[in-house]
mmCIF file of C-alpha atoms in Angstrom:
data_model
loop_
_atom_site.group_PDB
_atom_site.id
_atom_site.type_symbol
_atom_site.label_atom_id
_atom_site.label_comp_id
_atom_site.label_asym_id
_atom_site.label_seq_id
_atom_site.Cartn_x
_atom_site.Cartn_y
_atom_site.Cartn_z
ATOM 1 C CA MET G 273 -3.341 14.192 30.490
ATOM 2 C CA LEU G 274 -4.566 10.630 30.033
ATOM 3 C CA ALA G 275 -2.350 8.098 28.317
ATOM 4 C CA LEU G 276 -4.185 6.204 25.591
ATOM 5 C CA PRO G 277 -3.701 2.431 25.713
ATOM 6 C CA LEU G 278 -1.861 0.805 22.849
ATOM 7 C CA SER G 279 -3.902 -1.325 20.494
ATOM 8 C CA PHE G 280 -2.847 -4.925 20.138
ATOM 9 C CA LEU G 281 -2.200 -6.250 16.662
ATOM 10 C CA CYS G 282 -1.880 -9.979 16.264
ATOM 11 C CA LEU G 283 0.606 -10.908 13.569
ATOM 12 C CA ARG G 284 -0.906 -14.311 13.346
ATOM 13 C CA TYR G 285 1.290 -16.096 10.899
ATOM 14 C CA PRO G 286 4.922 -16.305 9.793
ATOM 15 C CA LEU G 287 6.163 -15.654 6.282
ATOM 16 C CA THR G 288 6.768 -19.390 5.817
ATOM 17 C CA ASN G 289 2.980 -19.972 5.848
ATOM 18 C CA TYR G 290 2.638 -18.307 2.458
ATOM 19 C CA THR G 291 3.363 -19.597 -1.034
ATOM 20 C CA PHE G 292 4.413 -17.356 -3.909
ATOM 21 C CA GLY G 293 3.742 -18.193 -7.538
ATOM 22 C CA THR G 294 3.924 -16.086 -10.696
ATOM 23 C CA LYS G 295 1.539 -14.820 -13.352
ATOM 24 C CA ASP G 296 1.628 -12.564 -16.407
ATOM 25 C CA ALA G 297 3.357 -9.224 -16.047
ATOM 26 C CA LEU G 298 1.281 -6.318 -14.757
ATOM 27 C CA TYR G 299 2.186 -2.963 -16.268
ATOM 28 C CA GLU G 300 1.408 0.549 -15.100
ATOM 29 C CA ARG G 301 -1.218 2.490 -17.057
ATOM 30 C CA ASP G 302 1.321 5.193 -17.859
ATOM 31 C CA PRO G 303 4.601 4.582 -19.703
ATOM 32 C CA SER G 304 6.492 7.294 -17.796
ATOM 33 C CA VAL G 305 6.259 9.615 -14.803
ATOM 34 C CA PRO G 306 5.519 12.685 -16.978
ATOM 35 C CA ALA G 307 2.742 10.724 -18.717
ATOM 36 C CA ARG G 308 1.279 9.809 -15.332
ATOM 37 C CA PHE G 309 1.036 13.427 -14.250
ATOM 38 C CA GLN G 310 -0.306 14.487 -17.626
ATOM 39 C CA ARG G 311 -3.125 11.949 -17.292
ATOM 40 C CA MET G 312 -3.742 13.073 -13.716
ATOM 41 C CA ARG G 313 -4.040 16.681 -14.926
ATOM 42 C CA GLU G 314 -6.478 15.721 -17.684
ATOM 43 C CA GLU G 315 -8.612 13.609 -15.334
ATOM 44 C CA PHE G 316 -8.618 16.297 -12.653
ATOM 45 C CA ASP G 317 -10.333 18.676 -15.066
ATOM 46 C CA LYS G 318 -13.065 16.064 -15.615
ATOM 47 C CA ILE G 319 -13.547 14.200 -12.316
ATOM 48 C CA GLY G 320 -11.507 16.080 -9.727
ATOM 49 C CA MET G 321 -9.086 14.652 -7.176
ATOM 50 C CA ARG G 322 -7.702 11.164 -7.754
ATOM 51 C CA ARG G 323 -8.390 8.638 -4.988
ATOM 52 C CA SER G 324 -5.892 5.856 -4.358
ATOM 53 C CA VAL G 325 -5.676 3.017 -1.846
ATOM 54 C CA GLU G 326 -2.767 0.833 -0.782
ATOM 55 C CA ALA G 327 -2.487 -2.251 1.412
ATOM 56 C CA VAL G 328 -0.109 -2.839 4.296
ATOM 57 C CA LEU G 329 0.309 -6.622 4.519
ATOM 58 C CA LEU G 330 2.177 -7.771 7.617
ATOM 59 C CA VAL G 331 3.883 -11.076 8.369
ATOM 60 C CA HIS G 332 6.521 -12.002 10.905
ATOM 61 C CA GLU G 333 9.864 -13.704 10.615
ATOM 62 C CA HIS G 334 12.252 -14.501 13.468
ATOM 63 C CA GLY G 335 9.891 -12.634 15.816
ATOM 64 C CA LEU G 336 10.108 -9.406 13.804
ATOM 65 C CA PRO G 337 7.272 -7.706 11.851
ATOM 66 C CA HIS G 338 7.799 -7.447 8.084
ATOM 67 C CA VAL G 339 5.839 -5.582 5.401
ATOM 68 C CA LEU G 340 5.200 -7.225 2.021
ATOM 69 C CA LEU G 341 6.331 -4.933 -0.798
ATOM 70 C CA LEU G 342 6.332 -5.188 -4.560
ATOM 71 C CA GLN G 343 9.786 -4.608 -6.010
ATOM 72 C CA LEU G 344 10.279 -3.475 -9.608
ATOM 73 C CA GLY G 345 13.862 -3.620 -10.803
ATOM 74 C CA THR G 346 16.508 -3.124 -8.141
ATOM 75 C CA THR G 347 15.518 0.148 -6.500
ATOM 76 C CA PHE G 348 11.747 0.741 -6.794
ATOM 77 C CA PHE G 349 9.365 -0.514 -4.103
ATOM 78 C CA LYS G 350 5.611 -0.030 -3.753
ATOM 79 C CA LEU G 351 2.702 -1.191 -1.657
ATOM 80 C CA PRO G 352 0.017 -3.244 -3.424
ATOM 81 C CA GLY G 353 -2.907 -1.074 -4.512
ATOM 82 C CA GLY G 354 -3.631 1.692 -6.959
ATOM 83 C CA GLU G 355 -6.253 4.078 -8.275
ATOM 84 C CA LEU G 356 -9.945 3.752 -7.478
ATOM 85 C CA ASP G 357 -12.544 4.006 -10.192
ATOM 86 C CA THR G 358 -14.935 6.966 -10.079
ATOM 87 C CA GLU G 359 -17.386 6.527 -7.161
ATOM 88 C CA GLU G 360 -15.810 3.149 -6.242
ATOM 89 C CA ASP G 361 -15.978 2.181 -2.565
ATOM 90 C CA GLU G 362 -12.525 2.282 -0.948
ATOM 91 C CA VAL G 363 -12.645 -1.148 0.682
ATOM 92 C CA GLU G 364 -14.156 -2.901 -2.325
ATOM 93 C CA GLY G 365 -11.724 -1.094 -4.585
ATOM 94 C CA LEU G 366 -8.743 -2.213 -2.527
ATOM 95 C CA LYS G 367 -9.995 -5.822 -2.619
ATOM 96 C CA ARG G 368 -10.268 -5.544 -6.412
ATOM 97 C CA LEU G 369 -6.773 -4.137 -6.729
ATOM 98 C CA LEU G 370 -5.267 -6.772 -4.426
ATOM 99 C CA THR G 371 -6.928 -9.522 -6.454
ATOM 100 C CA GLU G 372 -5.659 -8.021 -9.715
ATOM 101 C CA THR G 373 -2.142 -7.698 -8.339
ATOM 102 C CA LEU G 374 -1.652 -10.746 -6.101
ATOM 103 C CA GLY G 375 -4.755 -12.904 -6.607
ATOM 104 C CA ARG G 376 -4.237 -16.533 -7.522
ATOM 105 C CA GLN G 377 -4.985 -17.812 -11.021
ATOM 106 C CA ASP G 378 -6.694 -21.145 -10.282
ATOM 107 C CA GLY G 379 -10.175 -19.740 -9.687
ATOM 108 C CA VAL G 380 -9.981 -19.991 -5.887
ATOM 109 C CA LYS G 381 -11.173 -16.698 -4.416
ATOM 110 C CA GLN G 382 -8.755 -14.927 -2.117
ATOM 111 C CA GLU G 383 -10.275 -13.381 0.996
ATOM 112 C CA TRP G 384 -8.905 -9.953 1.906
ATOM 113 C CA VAL G 385 -9.716 -8.723 5.423
ATOM 114 C CA ILE G 386 -9.433 -4.931 5.342
ATOM 115 C CA GLU G 387 -8.931 -3.407 8.793
ATOM 116 C CA ASP G 388 -7.787 0.021 10.038
ATOM 117 C CA ILE G 389 -6.831 3.049 7.995
ATOM 118 C CA ILE G 390 -3.272 3.710 9.111
ATOM 119 C CA GLY G 391 -2.340 6.640 6.902
ATOM 120 C CA ASN G 392 -3.587 9.481 4.707
ATOM 121 C CA TRP G 393 -1.315 11.111 2.162
ATOM 122 C CA TRP G 394 -2.045 14.062 -0.087
ATOM 123 C CA ARG G 395 -0.520 15.217 -3.359
ATOM 124 C CA PRO G 396 -0.921 19.025 -3.559
ATOM 125 C CA ASN G 397 0.222 19.435 -7.171
ATOM 126 C CA PHE G 398 0.773 17.439 -10.346
ATOM 127 C CA GLU G 399 4.249 16.540 -9.103
ATOM 128 C CA PRO G 400 5.832 13.636 -7.152
ATOM 129 C CA PRO G 401 5.842 15.095 -3.591
ATOM 130 C CA GLN G 402 3.139 13.788 -1.221
ATOM 131 C CA TYR G 403 2.519 14.814 2.383
ATOM 132 C CA PRO G 404 0.712 13.306 5.409
ATOM 133 C CA TYR G 405 -1.356 16.510 5.619
ATOM 134 C CA ILE G 406 -2.819 19.094 3.251
ATOM 135 C CA PRO G 407 -0.520 22.143 3.082
ATOM 136 C CA SER G 408 -2.347 25.229 4.313
ATOM 137 C CA HIS G 409 -2.176 27.044 0.977
ATOM 138 C CA ILE G 410 -3.673 24.112 -0.966
ATOM 139 C CA THR G 411 -7.438 24.192 -1.495
ATOM 140 C CA LYS G 412 -7.691 21.520 -4.194
ATOM 141 C CA PRO G 413 -5.288 18.604 -3.652
ATOM 142 C CA LYS G 414 -4.712 16.495 -6.741
ATOM 143 C CA GLU G 415 -4.618 13.059 -5.071
ATOM 144 C CA HIS G 416 -5.669 11.498 -1.773
ATOM 145 C CA LYS G 417 -4.051 8.168 -0.895
ATOM 146 C CA LYS G 418 -5.269 5.986 1.995
ATOM 147 C CA LEU G 419 -3.227 3.181 3.517
ATOM 148 C CA PHE G 420 -5.179 0.252 4.964
ATOM 149 C CA LEU G 421 -3.980 -2.506 7.246
ATOM 150 C CA VAL G 422 -4.926 -5.863 5.710
ATOM 151 C CA GLN G 423 -5.023 -9.004 7.869
ATOM 152 C CA LEU G 424 -3.825 -12.124 6.092
ATOM 153 C CA GLY G 425 -5.331 -15.560 6.594
ATOM 154 C CA GLU G 426 -3.454 -18.507 8.041
ATOM 155 C CA LYS G 427 -2.254 -19.662 4.640
ATOM 156 C CA ALA G 428 -2.380 -18.121 1.190
ATOM 157 C CA LEU G 429 -1.021 -18.504 -2.303
ATOM 158 C CA PHE G 430 -0.003 -15.227 -3.914
ATOM 159 C CA ALA G 431 0.431 -15.020 -7.687
ATOM 160 C CA VAL G 432 3.002 -12.295 -8.269
ATOM 161 C CA PRO G 433 3.255 -10.568 -11.673
ATOM 162 C CA LYS G 434 6.467 -11.792 -13.267
ATOM 163 C CA ASN G 435 7.850 -8.275 -13.698
ATOM 164 C CA TYR G 436 7.721 -7.799 -9.902
ATOM 165 C CA LYS G 437 9.198 -9.518 -6.878
ATOM 166 C CA LEU G 438 7.259 -9.728 -3.624
ATOM 167 C CA VAL G 439 9.689 -9.034 -0.794
ATOM 168 C CA ALA G 440 9.283 -8.972 2.975
ATOM 169 C CA ALA G 441 11.001 -5.907 4.452
ATOM 170 C CA PRO G 442 11.508 -5.678 8.240
ATOM 171 C CA LEU G 443 10.259 -2.534 9.933
ATOM 172 C CA PHE G 444 13.740 -1.678 11.201
ATOM 173 C CA GLU G 445 14.984 -1.524 7.597
ATOM 174 C CA LEU G 446 12.181 0.822 6.546
ATOM 175 C CA TYR G 447 12.530 3.209 9.475
ATOM 176 C CA ASP G 448 13.994 6.602 8.496
ATOM 177 C CA ASN G 449 14.968 5.195 5.097
ATOM 178 C CA SER G 450 13.107 7.410 2.640
ATOM 179 C CA GLN G 451 16.113 7.344 0.315
ATOM 180 C CA GLY G 452 15.658 3.606 -0.173
ATOM 181 C CA TYR G 453 11.877 3.247 0.077
ATOM 182 C CA GLY G 454 10.331 6.682 -0.375
ATOM 183 C CA PRO G 455 8.517 8.783 2.241
ATOM 184 C CA ILE G 456 5.334 6.708 2.502
ATOM 185 C CA ILE G 457 6.852 3.246 2.987
ATOM 186 C CA SER G 458 9.592 4.573 5.278
ATOM 187 C CA SER G 459 6.898 6.123 7.497
ATOM 188 C CA LEU G 460 5.188 2.785 8.169
ATOM 189 C CA PRO G 461 7.098 2.069 11.414
ATOM 190 C CA GLN G 462 5.732 5.345 12.852
ATOM 191 C CA ALA G 463 2.221 4.613 11.540
ATOM 192 C CA LEU G 464 2.301 1.168 13.162
ATOM 193 C CA CYS G 465 3.895 2.213 16.463
ATOM 194 C CA ARG G 466 0.478 2.568 18.140
ATOM 195 C CA PHE G 467 0.179 -1.210 17.979
ATOM 196 C CA ASN G 468 1.702 -3.757 20.325
ATOM 197 C CA PHE G 469 2.596 -6.744 18.166
ATOM 198 C CA THR G 470 1.775 -10.216 19.391
ATOM 199 C CA TYR G 471 2.708 -13.390 17.540
ATOM 200 C CA MET G 472 1.197 -16.814 17.054
#
């Protein structure tokens, strides 16, 4: 059996290279979890499976890789991203969502460099559980979520909605911590383990 070489991922820039401002609050389309699944059910009857994309933004601090997460309240964390429009291209859709969520407000265009797909997650039913595979008895999953690695430029200004905080979480804190971060975010250390990190 041949051993596949590890890919090298250059975490070019430290967290201190980035500036964080604020902008108007950004609210979810649905007022509650039940409302979210009700809308998903209604849309599934019309357009089929929901497609979602999320961004994994990496920085380093003290020689350790960190993931940028949006924090709502004290216990809820999410990756930047969201639902794609019908027929919307995944990469262009993720750029749109990143600009809506973290884009600056002074008219300067933010460049988002979308790289590898590092994860696929599937929602089999109109319920919270998601899996990194389609269960064998499921023929029509209700949502497909793709995670993309996004390379940040040397410097950037992020405008964070005032109802969120943008936090940098080290990989060691995410690992095996689905209770704190949920199954998708806590799986990122495994998804990224095929990379050798180098720093500048």
